mmCIF file with all atom_site columns, C-alpha atoms in Angstrom:
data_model
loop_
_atom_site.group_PDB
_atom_site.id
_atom_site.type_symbol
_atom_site.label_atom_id
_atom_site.label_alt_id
_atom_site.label_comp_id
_atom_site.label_asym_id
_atom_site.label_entity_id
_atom_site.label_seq_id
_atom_site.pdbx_PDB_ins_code
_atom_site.Cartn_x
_atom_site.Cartn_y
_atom_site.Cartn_z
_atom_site.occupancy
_atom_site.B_iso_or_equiv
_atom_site.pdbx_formal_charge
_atom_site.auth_seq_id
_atom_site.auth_comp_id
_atom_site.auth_asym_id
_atom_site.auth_atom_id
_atom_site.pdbx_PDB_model_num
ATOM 1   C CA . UNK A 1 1   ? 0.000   0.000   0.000   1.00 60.00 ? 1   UNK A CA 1
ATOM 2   C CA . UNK A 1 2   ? 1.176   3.754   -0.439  1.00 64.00 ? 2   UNK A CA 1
ATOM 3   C CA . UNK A 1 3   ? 1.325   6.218   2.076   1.00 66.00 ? 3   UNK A CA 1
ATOM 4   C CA . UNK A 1 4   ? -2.667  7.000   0.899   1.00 70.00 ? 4   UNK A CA 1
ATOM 5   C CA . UNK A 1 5   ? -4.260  3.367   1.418   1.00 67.00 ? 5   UNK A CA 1
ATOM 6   C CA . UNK A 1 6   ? -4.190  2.392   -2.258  1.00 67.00 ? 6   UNK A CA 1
ATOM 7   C CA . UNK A 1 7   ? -2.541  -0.594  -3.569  1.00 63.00 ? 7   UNK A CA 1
ATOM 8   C CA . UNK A 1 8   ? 0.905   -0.391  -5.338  1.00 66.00 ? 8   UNK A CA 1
ATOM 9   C CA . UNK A 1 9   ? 0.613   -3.748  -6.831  1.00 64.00 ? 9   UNK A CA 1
ATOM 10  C CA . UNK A 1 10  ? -1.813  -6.450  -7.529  1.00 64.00 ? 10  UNK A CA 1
ATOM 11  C CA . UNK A 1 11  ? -2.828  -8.089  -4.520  1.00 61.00 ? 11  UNK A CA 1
ATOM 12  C CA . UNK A 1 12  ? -3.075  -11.514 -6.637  1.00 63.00 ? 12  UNK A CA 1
ATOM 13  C CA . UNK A 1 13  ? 0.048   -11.367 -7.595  1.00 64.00 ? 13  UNK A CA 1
ATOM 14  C CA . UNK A 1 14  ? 2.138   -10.535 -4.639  1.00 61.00 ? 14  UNK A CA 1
ATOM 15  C CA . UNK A 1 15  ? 3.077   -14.115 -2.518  1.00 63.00 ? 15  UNK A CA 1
ATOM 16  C CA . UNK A 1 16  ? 2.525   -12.771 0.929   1.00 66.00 ? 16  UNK A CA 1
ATOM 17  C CA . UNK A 1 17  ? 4.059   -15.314 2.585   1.00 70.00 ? 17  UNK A CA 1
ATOM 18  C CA . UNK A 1 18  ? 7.307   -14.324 0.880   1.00 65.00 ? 18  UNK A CA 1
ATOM 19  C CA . UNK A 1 19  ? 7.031   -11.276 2.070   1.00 68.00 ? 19  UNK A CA 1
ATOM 20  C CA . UNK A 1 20  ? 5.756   -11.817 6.119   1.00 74.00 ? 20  UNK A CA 1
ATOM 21  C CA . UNK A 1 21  ? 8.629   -14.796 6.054   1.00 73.00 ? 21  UNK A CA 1
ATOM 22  C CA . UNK A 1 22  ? 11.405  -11.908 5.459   1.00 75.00 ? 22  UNK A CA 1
ATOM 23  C CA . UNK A 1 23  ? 9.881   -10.743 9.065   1.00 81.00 ? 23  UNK A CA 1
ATOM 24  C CA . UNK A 1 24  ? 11.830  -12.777 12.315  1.00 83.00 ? 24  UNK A CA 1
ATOM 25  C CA . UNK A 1 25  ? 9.284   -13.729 15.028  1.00 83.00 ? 25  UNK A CA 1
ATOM 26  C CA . UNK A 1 26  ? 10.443  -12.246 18.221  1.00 87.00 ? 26  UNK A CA 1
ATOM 27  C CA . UNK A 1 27  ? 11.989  -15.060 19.598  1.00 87.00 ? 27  UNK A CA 1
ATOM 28  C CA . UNK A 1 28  ? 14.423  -15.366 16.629  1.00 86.00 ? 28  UNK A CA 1
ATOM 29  C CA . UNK A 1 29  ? 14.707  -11.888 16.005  1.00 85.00 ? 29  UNK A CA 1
ATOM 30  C CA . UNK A 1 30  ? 16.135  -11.097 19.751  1.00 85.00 ? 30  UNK A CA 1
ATOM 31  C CA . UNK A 1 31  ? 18.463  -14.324 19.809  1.00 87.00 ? 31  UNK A CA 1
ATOM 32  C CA . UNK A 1 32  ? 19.615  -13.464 16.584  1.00 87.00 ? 32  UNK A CA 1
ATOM 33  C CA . UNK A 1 33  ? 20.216  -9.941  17.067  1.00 85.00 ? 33  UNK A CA 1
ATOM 34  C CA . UNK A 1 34  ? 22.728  -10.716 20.385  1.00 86.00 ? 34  UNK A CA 1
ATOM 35  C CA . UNK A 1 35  ? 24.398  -13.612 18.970  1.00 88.00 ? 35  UNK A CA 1
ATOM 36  C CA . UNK A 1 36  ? 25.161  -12.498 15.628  1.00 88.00 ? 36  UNK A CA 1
ATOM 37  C CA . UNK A 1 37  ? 27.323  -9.467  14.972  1.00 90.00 ? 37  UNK A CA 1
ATOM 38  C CA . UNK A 1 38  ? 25.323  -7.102  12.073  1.00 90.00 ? 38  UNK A CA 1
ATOM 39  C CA . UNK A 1 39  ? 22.485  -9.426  12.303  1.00 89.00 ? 39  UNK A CA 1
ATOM 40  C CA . UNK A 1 40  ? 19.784  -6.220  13.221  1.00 88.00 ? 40  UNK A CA 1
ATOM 41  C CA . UNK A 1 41  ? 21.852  -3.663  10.075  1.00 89.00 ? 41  UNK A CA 1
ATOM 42  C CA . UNK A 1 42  ? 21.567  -6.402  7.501   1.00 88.00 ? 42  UNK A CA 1
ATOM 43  C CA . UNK A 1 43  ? 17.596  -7.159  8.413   1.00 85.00 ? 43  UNK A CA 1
ATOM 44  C CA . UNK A 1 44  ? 17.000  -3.321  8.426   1.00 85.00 ? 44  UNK A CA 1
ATOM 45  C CA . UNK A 1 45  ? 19.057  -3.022  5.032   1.00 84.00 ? 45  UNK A CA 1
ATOM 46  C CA . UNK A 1 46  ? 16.618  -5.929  3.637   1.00 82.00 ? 46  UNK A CA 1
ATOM 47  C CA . UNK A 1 47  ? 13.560  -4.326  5.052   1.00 78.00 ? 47  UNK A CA 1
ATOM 48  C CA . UNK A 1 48  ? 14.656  -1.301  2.937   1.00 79.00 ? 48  UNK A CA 1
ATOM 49  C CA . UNK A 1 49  ? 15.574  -2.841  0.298   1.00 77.00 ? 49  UNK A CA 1
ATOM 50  C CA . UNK A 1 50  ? 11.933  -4.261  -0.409  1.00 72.00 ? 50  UNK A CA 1
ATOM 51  C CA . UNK A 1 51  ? 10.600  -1.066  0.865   1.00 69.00 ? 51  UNK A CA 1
ATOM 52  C CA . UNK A 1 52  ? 13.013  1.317   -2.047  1.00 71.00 ? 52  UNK A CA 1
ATOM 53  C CA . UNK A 1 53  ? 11.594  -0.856  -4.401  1.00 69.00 ? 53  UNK A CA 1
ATOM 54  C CA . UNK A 1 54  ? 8.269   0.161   -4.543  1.00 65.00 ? 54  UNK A CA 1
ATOM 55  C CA . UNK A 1 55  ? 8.822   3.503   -3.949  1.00 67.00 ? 55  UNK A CA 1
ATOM 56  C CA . UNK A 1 56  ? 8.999   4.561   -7.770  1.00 72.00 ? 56  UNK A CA 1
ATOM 57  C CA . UNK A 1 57  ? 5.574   2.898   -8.081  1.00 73.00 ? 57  UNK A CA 1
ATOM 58  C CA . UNK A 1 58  ? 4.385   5.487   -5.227  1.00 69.00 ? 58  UNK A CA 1
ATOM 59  C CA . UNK A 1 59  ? 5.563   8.345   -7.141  1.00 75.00 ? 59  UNK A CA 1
ATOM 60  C CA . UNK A 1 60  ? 4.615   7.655   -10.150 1.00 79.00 ? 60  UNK A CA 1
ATOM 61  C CA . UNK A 1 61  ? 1.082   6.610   -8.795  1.00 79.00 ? 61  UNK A CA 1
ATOM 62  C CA . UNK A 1 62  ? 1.373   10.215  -7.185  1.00 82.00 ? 62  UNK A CA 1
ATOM 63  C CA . UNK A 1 63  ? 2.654   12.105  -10.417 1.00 87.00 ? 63  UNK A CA 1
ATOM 64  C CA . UNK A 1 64  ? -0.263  10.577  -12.264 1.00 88.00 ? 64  UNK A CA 1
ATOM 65  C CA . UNK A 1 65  ? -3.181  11.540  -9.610  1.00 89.00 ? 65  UNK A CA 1
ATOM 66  C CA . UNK A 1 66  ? -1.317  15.178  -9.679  1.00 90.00 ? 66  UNK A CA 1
ATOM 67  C CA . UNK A 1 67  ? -0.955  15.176  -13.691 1.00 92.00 ? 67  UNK A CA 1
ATOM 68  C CA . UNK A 1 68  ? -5.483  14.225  -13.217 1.00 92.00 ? 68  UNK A CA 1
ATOM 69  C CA . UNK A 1 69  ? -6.202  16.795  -10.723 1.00 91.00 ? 69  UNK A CA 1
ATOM 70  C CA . UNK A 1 70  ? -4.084  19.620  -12.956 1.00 93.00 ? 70  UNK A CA 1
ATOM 71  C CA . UNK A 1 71  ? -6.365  18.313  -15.981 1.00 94.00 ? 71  UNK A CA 1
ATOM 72  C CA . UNK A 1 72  ? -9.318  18.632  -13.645 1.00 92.00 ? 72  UNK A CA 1
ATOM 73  C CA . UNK A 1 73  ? -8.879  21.855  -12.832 1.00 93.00 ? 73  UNK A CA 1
ATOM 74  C CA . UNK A 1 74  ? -7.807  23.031  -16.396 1.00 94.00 ? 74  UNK A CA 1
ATOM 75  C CA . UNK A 1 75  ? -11.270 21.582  -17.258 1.00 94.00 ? 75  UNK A CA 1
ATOM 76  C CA . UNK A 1 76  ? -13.094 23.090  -14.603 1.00 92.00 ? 76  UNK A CA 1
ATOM 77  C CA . UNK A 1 77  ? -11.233 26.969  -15.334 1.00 93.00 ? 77  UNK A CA 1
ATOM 78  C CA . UNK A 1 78  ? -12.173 26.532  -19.045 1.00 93.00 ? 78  UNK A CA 1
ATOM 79  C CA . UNK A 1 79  ? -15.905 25.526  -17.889 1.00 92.00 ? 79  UNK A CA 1
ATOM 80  C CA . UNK A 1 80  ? -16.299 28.730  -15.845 1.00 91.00 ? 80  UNK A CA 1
ATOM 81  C CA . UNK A 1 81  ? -14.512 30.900  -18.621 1.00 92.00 ? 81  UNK A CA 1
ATOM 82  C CA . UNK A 1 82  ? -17.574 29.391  -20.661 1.00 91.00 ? 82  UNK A CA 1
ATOM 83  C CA . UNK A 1 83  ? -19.913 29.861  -18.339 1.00 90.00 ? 83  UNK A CA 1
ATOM 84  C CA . UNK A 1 84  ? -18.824 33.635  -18.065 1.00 90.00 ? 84  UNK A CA 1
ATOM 85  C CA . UNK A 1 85  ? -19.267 34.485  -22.058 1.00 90.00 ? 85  UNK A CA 1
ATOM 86  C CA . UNK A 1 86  ? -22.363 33.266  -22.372 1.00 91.00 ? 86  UNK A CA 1
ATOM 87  C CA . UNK A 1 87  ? -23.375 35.254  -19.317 1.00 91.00 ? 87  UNK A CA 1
ATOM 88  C CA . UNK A 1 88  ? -21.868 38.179  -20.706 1.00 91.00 ? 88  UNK A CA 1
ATOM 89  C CA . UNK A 1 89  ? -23.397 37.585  -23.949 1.00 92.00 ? 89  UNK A CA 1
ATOM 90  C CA . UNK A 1 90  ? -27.227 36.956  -22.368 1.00 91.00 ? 90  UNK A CA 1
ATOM 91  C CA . UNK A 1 91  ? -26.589 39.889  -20.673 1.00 90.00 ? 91  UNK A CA 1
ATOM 92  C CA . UNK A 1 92  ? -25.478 42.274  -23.456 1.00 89.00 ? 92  UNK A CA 1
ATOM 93  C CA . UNK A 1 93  ? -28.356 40.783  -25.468 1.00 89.00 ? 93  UNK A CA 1
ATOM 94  C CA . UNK A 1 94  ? -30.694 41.438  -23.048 1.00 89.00 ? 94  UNK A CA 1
ATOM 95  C CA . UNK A 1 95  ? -29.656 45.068  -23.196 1.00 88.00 ? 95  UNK A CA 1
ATOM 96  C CA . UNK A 1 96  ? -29.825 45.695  -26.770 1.00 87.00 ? 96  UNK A CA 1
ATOM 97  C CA . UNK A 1 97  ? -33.655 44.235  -26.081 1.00 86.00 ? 97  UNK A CA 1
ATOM 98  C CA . UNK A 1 98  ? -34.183 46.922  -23.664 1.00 85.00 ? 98  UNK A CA 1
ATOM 99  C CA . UNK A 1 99  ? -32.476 49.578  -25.829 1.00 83.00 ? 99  UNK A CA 1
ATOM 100 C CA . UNK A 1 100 ? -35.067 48.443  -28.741 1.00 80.00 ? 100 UNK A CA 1
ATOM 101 C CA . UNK A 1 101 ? -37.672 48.615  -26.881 1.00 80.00 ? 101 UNK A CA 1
ATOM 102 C CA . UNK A 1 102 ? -36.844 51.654  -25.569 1.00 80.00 ? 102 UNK A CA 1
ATOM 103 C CA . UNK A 1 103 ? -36.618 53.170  -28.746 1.00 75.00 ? 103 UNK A CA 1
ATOM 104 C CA . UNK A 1 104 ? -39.782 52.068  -30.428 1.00 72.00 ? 104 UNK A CA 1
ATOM 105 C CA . UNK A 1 105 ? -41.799 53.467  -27.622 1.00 63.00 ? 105 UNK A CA 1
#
């Protein structure tokens, strides 16, 4: 998952128990951790390791929501810029009414 709940990969394809197997219980982790020298630095350099590599999938989920949302609200600026000249144009035609009625009168 990203930092935003979504999924960075297919669920069906990632083997989970790959993954939670990479994680010591705490039994091994602690008896590990005192009797081997480095044994903690290497498991925090594998955690990141798997972690690093689905970063670029975060950004580039992230770049692609932000690329959307500056569409949507290029969309949404050119809607109201719309919406504007045909008020201004119901408006103006509404005056020359009122000026031609004015004048036949």
């Amino acid at each position: 998952m990203d930092p935003q709940g979504n999924p960075v990969v297919d669920p069906s394809k990632v083997d989970f128990d790959a993954v939670t197997n990479l994680f010591p219980n705490q039994d091994t982790y602690h008896t590990r951790r005192l009797s081997v020298k480095g044994y903690e630095a290497d498991l925090m350099n594998k955690l990141k390791e798997i972690f690093e590599a689905s970063l670029p999938k975060v950004v580039g989920m992230r770049k692609r929501k932000e690329e959307e949302l500056e569409k949507l609200i290029e969309e949404v600026k050119r809607t109201a810029e719309d919406a504007d000249v045909e008020e201004q144009k119901k408006e103006e035609d509404k005056k020359k009414k009122t000026e031609e009625s004015q004048l036949l009168n």
